Short mmCIF file of C-alpha atoms and ligand atoms in Angstrom, two decimals:
data_model
loop_
_atom_site.label_atom_id
_atom_site.label_comp_id
_atom_site.label_asym_id
_atom_site.label_seq_id
_atom_site.Cartn_x
_atom_site.Cartn_y
_atom_site.Cartn_z
CA MET C 1 15.38 -35.44 6.43
CA ASN C 2 13.55 -33.84 9.37
CA ARG C 3 10.59 -35.36 11.25
CA SER C 4 8.05 -33.29 9.33
CA THR C 5 8.99 -34.93 6.05
CA LEU C 6 8.83 -38.50 7.43
CA THR C 7 5.53 -39.18 5.67
CA GLN C 8 6.98 -38.01 2.36
CA GLN C 9 8.55 -40.15 -0.33
CA PHE C 10 11.12 -38.60 -2.66
CA ARG C 11 12.18 -40.14 -5.98
CA GLU C 12 14.86 -38.53 -8.04
CA ILE C 13 14.31 -38.64 -11.81
CA LYS C 14 17.54 -38.32 -13.78
CA ILE C 15 17.00 -35.96 -16.73
CA PRO C 16 20.02 -34.99 -18.87
CA GLY C 17 20.65 -31.26 -18.77
CA TYR C 18 18.72 -30.77 -15.48
CA GLU C 19 20.41 -30.43 -12.08
CA LYS C 20 17.75 -32.19 -10.05
CA VAL C 21 14.23 -33.43 -10.71
CA VAL C 22 12.32 -34.98 -7.82
CA GLU C 23 8.93 -36.57 -7.53
CA VAL C 24 7.32 -36.12 -4.12
CA LYS C 25 4.42 -38.04 -2.62
CA ASP C 26 2.94 -37.44 0.77
CA ALA C 27 0.52 -40.08 1.97
CA SER C 28 -1.04 -38.10 4.77
CA SER C 29 -2.06 -35.03 2.74
CA GLY C 30 -2.40 -36.65 -0.69
CA LEU C 31 0.34 -34.47 -2.17
CA HIS C 32 1.79 -35.64 -5.49
CA ALA C 33 4.24 -33.15 -6.98
CA ILE C 34 7.38 -32.82 -9.09
CA ILE C 35 10.04 -30.21 -8.33
CA SER C 36 12.46 -29.50 -11.17
CA ILE C 37 15.65 -27.54 -10.76
CA HIS C 38 16.98 -26.86 -14.23
CA SER C 39 20.00 -24.78 -13.31
CA THR C 40 21.59 -23.00 -10.35
CA LEU C 41 24.64 -21.95 -12.34
CA LEU C 42 23.82 -18.25 -11.77
CA GLY C 43 22.08 -18.50 -8.38
CA PRO C 44 19.21 -20.28 -6.58
CA ALA C 45 16.50 -21.51 -8.93
CA ILE C 46 13.28 -19.52 -8.89
CA GLY C 47 10.03 -20.67 -10.38
CA GLY C 48 6.36 -20.85 -9.51
CA THR C 49 4.23 -23.80 -8.55
CA ARG C 50 1.50 -24.85 -10.92
CA MET C 51 -1.45 -27.02 -9.74
CA TYR C 52 -3.21 -28.71 -12.56
CA ASN C 53 -5.23 -31.87 -13.28
CA TYR C 54 -2.71 -33.31 -15.69
CA ARG C 55 -3.85 -36.26 -17.83
CA GLY C 56 -1.01 -38.30 -16.43
CA PHE C 57 2.46 -38.26 -14.87
CA GLU C 58 4.27 -37.73 -18.18
CA ASP C 59 2.17 -34.65 -18.92
CA GLY C 60 3.11 -33.08 -15.62
CA LEU C 61 6.75 -34.06 -16.01
CA ASN C 62 6.95 -32.52 -19.51
CA ASP C 63 5.32 -29.33 -18.25
CA VAL C 64 7.68 -28.92 -15.28
CA LEU C 65 10.76 -29.62 -17.35
CA ARG C 66 9.78 -27.12 -20.06
CA LEU C 67 8.79 -24.44 -17.56
CA SER C 68 11.87 -24.84 -15.33
CA LYS C 69 14.22 -24.54 -18.31
CA GLY C 70 12.29 -21.45 -19.43
CA MET C 71 12.89 -19.90 -16.01
CA SER C 72 16.69 -20.44 -16.32
CA ILE C 73 16.66 -18.66 -19.64
CA LYS C 74 14.47 -15.83 -18.29
CA TYR C 75 16.68 -15.18 -15.30
CA ALA C 76 19.94 -15.59 -17.28
CA ILE C 77 18.70 -12.72 -19.44
CA THR C 78 17.48 -10.48 -16.63
CA GLY C 79 20.92 -10.80 -14.98
CA GLN C 80 19.59 -10.82 -11.37
CA GLY C 81 21.69 -13.81 -10.31
CA PHE C 82 19.06 -16.53 -10.22
CA GLY C 83 18.61 -19.86 -11.93
CA GLY C 84 15.53 -21.65 -13.09
CA GLY C 85 13.18 -24.08 -11.38
CA LYS C 86 9.51 -24.94 -11.29
CA ALA C 87 7.13 -27.26 -9.50
CA VAL C 88 3.87 -28.94 -10.48
CA ILE C 89 1.25 -30.39 -8.14
CA PHE C 90 -1.05 -33.02 -9.56
CA GLY C 91 -4.74 -32.46 -8.98
CA ASP C 92 -7.68 -30.17 -9.61
CA PRO C 93 -7.09 -27.00 -7.56
CA LYS C 94 -10.85 -26.59 -7.05
CA LYS C 95 -11.21 -30.10 -5.58
CA HIS C 96 -7.91 -31.31 -4.23
CA LYS C 97 -6.18 -28.25 -2.84
CA THR C 98 -6.14 -28.22 1.00
CA PRO C 99 -4.02 -26.34 3.51
CA ALA C 100 -2.40 -29.61 4.60
CA LEU C 101 -1.40 -30.47 1.03
CA LEU C 102 0.08 -27.03 0.49
CA GLU C 103 2.01 -27.18 3.77
CA ALA C 104 3.30 -30.62 2.85
CA PHE C 105 4.42 -29.18 -0.47
CA GLY C 106 6.21 -26.39 1.41
CA ARG C 107 8.07 -28.98 3.48
CA ALA C 108 9.17 -30.70 0.27
CA VAL C 109 10.47 -27.36 -1.09
CA ASP C 110 12.34 -26.87 2.22
CA THR C 111 14.37 -30.04 1.73
CA PHE C 112 16.19 -28.28 -1.11
CA LYS C 113 17.55 -25.76 1.49
CA GLY C 114 17.06 -22.70 -0.70
CA LYS C 115 18.35 -24.18 -3.97
CA TYR C 116 14.78 -23.88 -5.18
CA ILE C 117 12.61 -20.87 -4.35
CA THR C 118 8.91 -21.26 -5.08
CA ALA C 119 6.15 -18.81 -6.00
CA GLU C 120 2.64 -18.85 -7.34
CA ASP C 121 1.58 -19.97 -10.80
CA SER C 122 -1.68 -21.23 -12.36
CA GLY C 123 -3.90 -22.96 -9.77
CA ILE C 124 -2.05 -21.43 -6.83
CA THR C 125 -3.28 -18.13 -5.48
CA PRO C 126 -1.40 -15.54 -3.40
CA ASP C 127 -3.33 -16.73 -0.34
CA ASP C 128 -2.19 -20.30 -0.95
CA LEU C 129 1.38 -19.14 -0.53
CA PHE C 130 0.74 -18.54 3.18
CA ASP C 131 -0.07 -22.23 3.55
CA ILE C 132 3.06 -23.24 1.63
CA ARG C 133 5.00 -20.79 3.81
CA LYS C 134 4.14 -22.89 6.87
CA GLY C 135 6.45 -25.57 5.44
CA THR C 136 9.23 -23.41 3.99
CA ARG C 137 10.72 -19.95 4.03
CA TYR C 138 12.04 -20.38 0.48
CA ILE C 139 9.16 -18.61 -1.18
CA ILE C 140 8.51 -15.32 -2.97
CA GLY C 141 5.35 -13.46 -3.88
CA LEU C 142 3.90 -13.42 -0.35
CA ARG C 143 1.96 -10.22 0.21
CA HIS C 144 3.82 -8.20 2.85
CA GLU C 145 5.24 -4.71 3.15
CA ASN C 146 8.69 -5.63 1.81
CA CYS C 147 7.76 -7.24 -1.51
CA SER C 148 6.38 -6.06 -4.84
CA GLY C 149 2.96 -7.60 -4.41
CA ASP C 150 1.15 -8.72 -7.53
CA GLY C 151 3.65 -8.64 -10.41
CA SER C 152 1.12 -8.32 -13.24
CA SER C 153 1.49 -4.58 -13.81
CA PHE C 154 5.28 -5.02 -13.95
CA THR C 155 4.74 -7.68 -16.56
CA ALA C 156 2.42 -5.38 -18.46
CA TRP C 157 5.04 -2.61 -18.50
CA GLY C 158 7.74 -4.94 -19.83
CA THR C 159 5.31 -6.15 -22.50
CA PHE C 160 4.52 -2.58 -23.42
CA LEU C 161 8.26 -1.90 -23.88
CA SER C 162 8.58 -4.98 -26.04
CA ILE C 163 5.76 -3.68 -28.25
CA GLN C 164 7.59 -0.36 -28.55
CA ALA C 165 10.91 -2.11 -29.44
CA THR C 166 9.04 -4.13 -32.04
CA CYS C 167 7.47 -0.99 -33.48
CA LYS C 168 10.95 0.53 -33.67
CA GLN C 169 12.19 -2.50 -35.58
CA ILE C 170 9.32 -2.39 -38.04
CA PHE C 171 8.44 1.28 -38.42
CA GLY C 172 11.70 3.00 -37.36
CA SER C 173 10.04 4.61 -34.29
CA PRO C 174 9.02 3.15 -30.98
CA SER C 175 5.77 5.15 -30.93
CA VAL C 176 2.59 3.15 -30.73
CA LYS C 177 0.43 6.17 -31.70
CA ASN C 178 -2.13 5.11 -34.34
CA LYS C 179 -0.61 1.65 -34.46
CA VAL C 180 -3.19 -1.14 -34.44
CA ILE C 181 -2.49 -3.49 -31.55
CA ALA C 182 -4.52 -6.64 -31.07
CA ILE C 183 -4.62 -8.12 -27.53
CA GLN C 184 -5.74 -11.69 -26.85
CA GLY C 185 -6.70 -12.00 -23.19
CA LEU C 186 -7.58 -9.13 -20.85
CA GLY C 187 -6.69 -10.59 -17.50
CA ALA C 188 -4.20 -9.39 -14.90
CA VAL C 189 -1.68 -8.46 -17.61
CA GLY C 190 -3.84 -7.79 -20.70
CA GLU C 191 -6.07 -5.20 -19.05
CA PRO C 192 -3.27 -2.87 -17.75
CA LEU C 193 -1.39 -3.39 -21.03
CA ALA C 194 -4.47 -2.14 -22.90
CA GLU C 195 -4.60 0.92 -20.71
CA MET C 196 -0.92 1.74 -21.24
CA LEU C 197 -1.36 1.39 -25.00
CA TYR C 198 -4.49 3.55 -24.89
CA TRP C 199 -2.71 6.39 -23.13
CA HIS C 200 0.05 6.23 -25.75
CA GLY C 201 -2.37 6.62 -28.61
CA ALA C 202 -2.65 3.04 -29.94
CA VAL C 203 -5.74 1.76 -31.78
CA LEU C 204 -6.86 -1.35 -29.96
CA LYS C 205 -8.58 -4.61 -30.96
CA VAL C 206 -9.29 -6.92 -28.01
CA ALA C 207 -10.76 -10.32 -27.24
CA ASP C 208 -11.40 -12.34 -24.16
CA LEU C 209 -13.37 -15.55 -23.59
CA ASP C 210 -15.01 -13.64 -20.80
CA GLU C 211 -17.02 -11.04 -22.75
CA SER C 212 -17.52 -8.81 -19.69
CA LYS C 213 -13.72 -8.27 -19.54
CA ALA C 214 -13.65 -7.27 -23.23
CA LYS C 215 -16.59 -4.90 -22.71
CA LYS C 216 -14.95 -3.31 -19.69
CA VAL C 217 -11.69 -2.67 -21.58
CA ALA C 218 -13.48 -1.47 -24.71
CA GLN C 219 -15.44 1.06 -22.69
CA LYS C 220 -12.27 2.50 -21.13
CA THR C 221 -10.06 2.49 -24.27
CA GLY C 222 -12.33 2.64 -27.30
CA ALA C 223 -11.07 -0.77 -28.41
CA THR C 224 -12.93 -2.83 -30.96
CA ILE C 225 -14.12 -6.14 -29.54
CA GLU C 226 -13.13 -9.14 -31.68
CA ASP C 227 -14.35 -12.68 -31.57
CA PRO C 228 -11.82 -14.74 -29.50
CA ALA C 229 -11.74 -17.25 -32.36
CA ASP C 230 -10.50 -14.52 -34.78
CA ILE C 231 -8.18 -12.35 -32.71
CA LEU C 232 -4.95 -14.20 -33.66
CA ARG C 233 -5.63 -13.75 -37.37
CA THR C 234 -7.03 -10.23 -37.23
CA LYS C 235 -5.27 -7.56 -39.32
CA CYS C 236 -3.07 -5.48 -37.05
CA ASP C 237 0.39 -3.99 -36.70
CA ILE C 238 1.33 -5.84 -33.50
CA LEU C 239 -0.31 -8.90 -32.02
CA ALA C 240 -0.08 -9.22 -28.24
CA PRO C 241 -1.07 -12.69 -26.98
CA CYS C 242 -1.80 -12.34 -23.26
CA ALA C 243 -3.83 -15.49 -22.57
CA MET C 244 -2.68 -19.09 -23.05
CA GLY C 245 0.57 -20.68 -24.16
CA ALA C 246 1.23 -22.60 -27.40
CA VAL C 247 -0.95 -20.27 -29.54
CA PHE C 248 1.46 -20.42 -32.46
CA ASN C 249 1.63 -23.75 -34.23
CA ASP C 250 1.93 -25.09 -37.81
CA GLU C 251 -1.61 -23.96 -38.60
CA THR C 252 -2.14 -20.68 -36.71
CA ILE C 253 1.11 -19.20 -37.99
CA LEU C 254 -0.13 -19.42 -41.58
CA THR C 255 -3.18 -17.28 -40.73
CA LEU C 256 -1.25 -14.45 -39.06
CA ASN C 257 -2.05 -10.97 -40.44
CA CYS C 258 0.35 -8.83 -38.36
CA LYS C 259 3.80 -7.26 -38.76
CA GLY C 260 5.04 -8.06 -35.26
CA ILE C 261 4.27 -10.11 -32.19
CA ALA C 262 4.96 -9.03 -28.61
CA GLY C 263 2.86 -10.29 -25.75
CA ALA C 264 2.98 -11.67 -22.24
CA ALA C 265 1.72 -15.24 -22.70
CA ASN C 266 4.22 -17.82 -21.54
CA ASN C 267 5.51 -20.35 -24.07
CA MET C 268 3.61 -18.84 -27.00
CA LEU C 269 5.36 -21.04 -29.47
CA ALA C 270 4.22 -24.67 -29.55
CA ASP C 271 7.84 -25.47 -30.48
CA ASP C 272 11.04 -23.47 -30.91
CA TYR C 273 11.06 -24.00 -34.68
CA HIS C 274 7.84 -21.93 -34.87
CA GLY C 275 10.09 -18.90 -34.15
CA GLN C 276 11.78 -19.54 -37.51
CA MET C 277 8.46 -20.06 -39.26
CA ILE C 278 7.24 -16.67 -37.99
CA GLN C 279 10.51 -15.02 -39.03
CA ASN C 280 10.20 -16.52 -42.54
CA LEU C 281 6.89 -14.68 -42.92
CA GLY C 282 8.74 -11.43 -42.22
CA ILE C 283 7.02 -11.03 -38.81
CA TRP C 284 9.19 -9.74 -35.91
CA TYR C 285 8.63 -11.83 -32.80
CA ALA C 286 9.69 -10.57 -29.36
CA PRO C 287 10.59 -13.76 -27.43
CA ASP C 288 8.01 -14.18 -24.65
CA PHE C 289 10.59 -15.02 -21.99
CA ILE C 290 12.12 -11.56 -22.42
CA ALA C 291 8.91 -9.64 -23.02
CA ASN C 292 7.06 -11.04 -20.02
CA ALA C 293 9.97 -10.97 -17.54
CA GLY C 294 8.70 -7.94 -15.59
CA GLY C 295 6.76 -9.97 -13.04
CA GLY C 296 9.68 -12.29 -12.42
CA ILE C 297 12.06 -9.34 -12.12
CA SER C 298 9.82 -7.63 -9.50
CA ALA C 299 9.42 -10.88 -7.52
CA ALA C 300 13.16 -11.54 -7.45
CA ALA C 301 13.81 -7.92 -6.53
CA GLY C 302 12.13 -8.69 -3.20
CA LEU C 303 15.08 -10.93 -2.29
CA GLU C 304 17.62 -8.10 -2.27
CA LYS C 305 19.21 -6.98 0.96
CA ASP C 306 17.40 -3.63 1.19
CA ASN C 307 13.81 -4.80 0.71
CA PHE C 308 11.87 -4.24 -2.48
CA ASP C 309 12.89 -1.05 -4.25
CA PRO C 310 10.30 0.03 -6.87
CA ILE C 311 12.65 2.50 -8.61
CA LYS C 312 15.50 0.02 -9.07
CA THR C 313 12.94 -2.54 -10.17
CA ARG C 314 11.58 -0.23 -12.80
CA GLU C 315 15.11 0.44 -14.06
CA LEU C 316 15.65 -3.33 -14.42
CA ILE C 317 12.38 -3.78 -16.24
CA ASP C 318 13.14 -0.78 -18.51
CA GLU C 319 16.10 -2.85 -19.81
CA ILE C 320 13.64 -5.12 -21.56
CA TYR C 321 13.38 -2.56 -24.40
CA GLY C 322 17.14 -2.81 -25.11
CA ARG C 323 17.16 -6.57 -24.73
CA ILE C 324 14.49 -6.95 -27.39
CA GLU C 325 16.38 -4.56 -29.64
CA GLN C 326 19.56 -6.55 -29.12
CA VAL C 327 17.79 -9.79 -30.08
CA TYR C 328 16.36 -8.19 -33.22
CA GLN C 329 19.81 -6.91 -34.24
CA MET C 330 21.44 -10.28 -33.61
CA ALA C 331 18.67 -12.13 -35.53
CA LYS C 332 19.16 -9.77 -38.45
CA SER C 333 22.95 -9.85 -38.53
CA LYS C 334 23.32 -13.60 -37.98
CA ASN C 335 20.28 -14.55 -40.08
CA MET C 336 18.68 -16.52 -37.27
CA SER C 337 15.27 -16.47 -35.58
CA THR C 338 14.78 -14.07 -32.66
CA VAL C 339 14.16 -17.06 -30.40
CA LYS C 340 17.47 -18.64 -31.43
CA ALA C 341 19.19 -15.31 -30.88
CA ALA C 342 17.71 -14.97 -27.36
CA LEU C 343 18.58 -18.53 -26.43
CA THR C 344 22.13 -18.04 -27.67
CA ILE C 345 22.50 -14.98 -25.44
CA ALA C 346 21.05 -16.83 -22.41
CA GLU C 347 23.20 -19.90 -22.90
CA TYR C 348 26.36 -17.76 -23.30
CA LYS C 349 25.58 -15.99 -20.05
CA MET C 350 24.97 -19.28 -18.15
CA LYS C 351 28.09 -20.97 -19.56
CA ASN C 352 30.30 -17.98 -18.68
CA LYS C 353 28.55 -17.25 -15.43
CA ILE C 354 27.72 -13.73 -16.45
CA GLY C 355 25.49 -12.20 -13.78
CA VAL C 356 26.24 -14.90 -11.20
CA ARG C 357 24.87 -14.16 -7.68
CA SER C 358 27.56 -12.90 -5.36
CA ARG C 359 25.56 -12.85 -2.09
CA PRO C 360 22.74 -15.05 -0.87
CA PRO C 361 19.17 -13.87 -1.26
CA VAL C 362 17.54 -12.20 1.78
CA TYR C 363 14.08 -13.35 2.92
CA HIS C 364 12.20 -10.41 4.39
CA HIS C 365 9.08 -12.34 5.47
P1 NAI U 1 -5.19 -14.17 -16.34
O1 NAI U 1 -5.70 -15.54 -16.04
O2 NAI U 1 -5.41 -13.07 -15.34
O3 NAI U 1 -5.81 -13.67 -17.70
C1 NAI U 1 -5.90 -14.46 -18.85
C2 NAI U 1 -7.11 -13.95 -19.65
O4 NAI U 1 -7.12 -14.62 -20.89
C3 NAI U 1 -8.40 -14.28 -18.96
O5 NAI U 1 -9.20 -13.14 -18.89
C4 NAI U 1 -9.06 -15.34 -19.85
O6 NAI U 1 -10.45 -15.29 -19.90
C5 NAI U 1 -8.43 -14.98 -21.20
N1 NAI U 1 -8.40 -16.06 -22.19
C6 NAI U 1 -8.02 -17.35 -22.00
N2 NAI U 1 -8.07 -18.04 -23.15
C7 NAI U 1 -8.45 -17.12 -24.12
C8 NAI U 1 -8.66 -17.20 -25.51
N3 NAI U 1 -8.50 -18.36 -26.19
N4 NAI U 1 -9.02 -16.05 -26.18
C9 NAI U 1 -9.19 -14.91 -25.52
N5 NAI U 1 -9.00 -14.79 -24.18
C10 NAI U 1 -8.64 -15.86 -23.51
O7 NAI U 1 -3.66 -14.35 -16.68
P2 NAI U 1 -2.50 -13.24 -16.66
O8 NAI U 1 -1.88 -13.21 -15.34
O9 NAI U 1 -3.03 -11.99 -17.24
O10 NAI U 1 -1.42 -13.89 -17.60
C11 NAI U 1 -1.60 -13.88 -19.03
C12 NAI U 1 -0.46 -14.63 -19.68
O11 NAI U 1 0.76 -14.04 -19.33
C13 NAI U 1 -0.34 -16.08 -19.18
O12 NAI U 1 0.11 -16.86 -20.27
C14 NAI U 1 0.71 -16.02 -18.13
O13 NAI U 1 1.40 -17.26 -17.98
C15 NAI U 1 1.66 -14.99 -18.69
N6 NAI U 1 2.44 -14.28 -17.68
C16 NAI U 1 1.81 -13.60 -16.66
C17 NAI U 1 2.59 -13.00 -15.72
C18 NAI U 1 1.97 -12.17 -14.63
O14 NAI U 1 2.69 -11.36 -14.01
N7 NAI U 1 0.65 -12.27 -14.37
C19 NAI U 1 4.08 -13.08 -15.72
C20 NAI U 1 4.62 -13.75 -16.88
C21 NAI U 1 3.80 -14.37 -17.81
#
């Protein structure tokens, strides 16, 4: 441990199935965080840092465990040679976030010597990354000339392809022309997604808690504005949740009025078994960790030797279409949910080290 981490206390929490989970406290800055490395079987673990006022320690722990495992699955499927990790910082970002706290967090990340690479997530802005960077070089998503910048439009494109693959599965053609697509959430991903769908001829229904965002998108795309309370149960061909996680639970699934679901929201299913519930209703569900991988792919692409390459990155994101198709085929032929099919593929790749990283990542910042 170097001098700069002397004020920090580290406590390892043993969690079966996870490589390393560590609680960090730093008395001088008030930092309280958990860093979870789920797996480095395929390469260093990548995953953003979330700052949130959790109700208690267990809430934060459960979140970081769930999210870091999700990142392993996401990167196993993208095949870029990375594993899954995640970090949570306890506290209200509006009240408790200071440059000193972020730098202390960076120093904690640094103690993993590159086994964990951090990035932004809810509560952490791209500007905050510069403070974290003071404590560690193991970070992606910093704005500089050699990186992808904001990954949201990459995420939107992958989501668009997932909607097309879902249309192919349901209607026999990937075209979204005249298909009714309902989007929940018109933020960094939902808005560009709405535009892509508009240009491809889709009929849009949209909702956002922030009415001004819904009005802005409706004006540009001719979308019908729905009440946010109704958007998940509105009649449509494809439902695209692009807001919060855990939107599908025992109750909301029973009110669905769509033929397919493909959106960007992370952890849409409150539990994995909801994937089967959705399938039982004859609705095709594109697993979120494949559909929304575009941003993660573009961020990781910034760690390749030759700087960020937008063309190669697009080629990688274009593969999302085929991955969703593969999952639909497997679910059909093996009579399993699409989530189970996707998890089976990811676990097979991890176990057999398919796509393992052959050279270390390069930090261009
Ligand atoms: P954002 O914060 O920019 O936008 C979210 C939008 O959803 C906001 O406009 C908000 O007002 C709206 N919203 C929240 N609750 C709502 C509700 N109940 N009904 C209707 N609208 C609601 O977030 P962003 O970046 O667009 O991400 C959207 C989702 O996609 C999140 O779940 C995020 O974790 C996930 N995601 C985003 C990626 C990215 O590249 N930005 C990458 C992978 C996943």
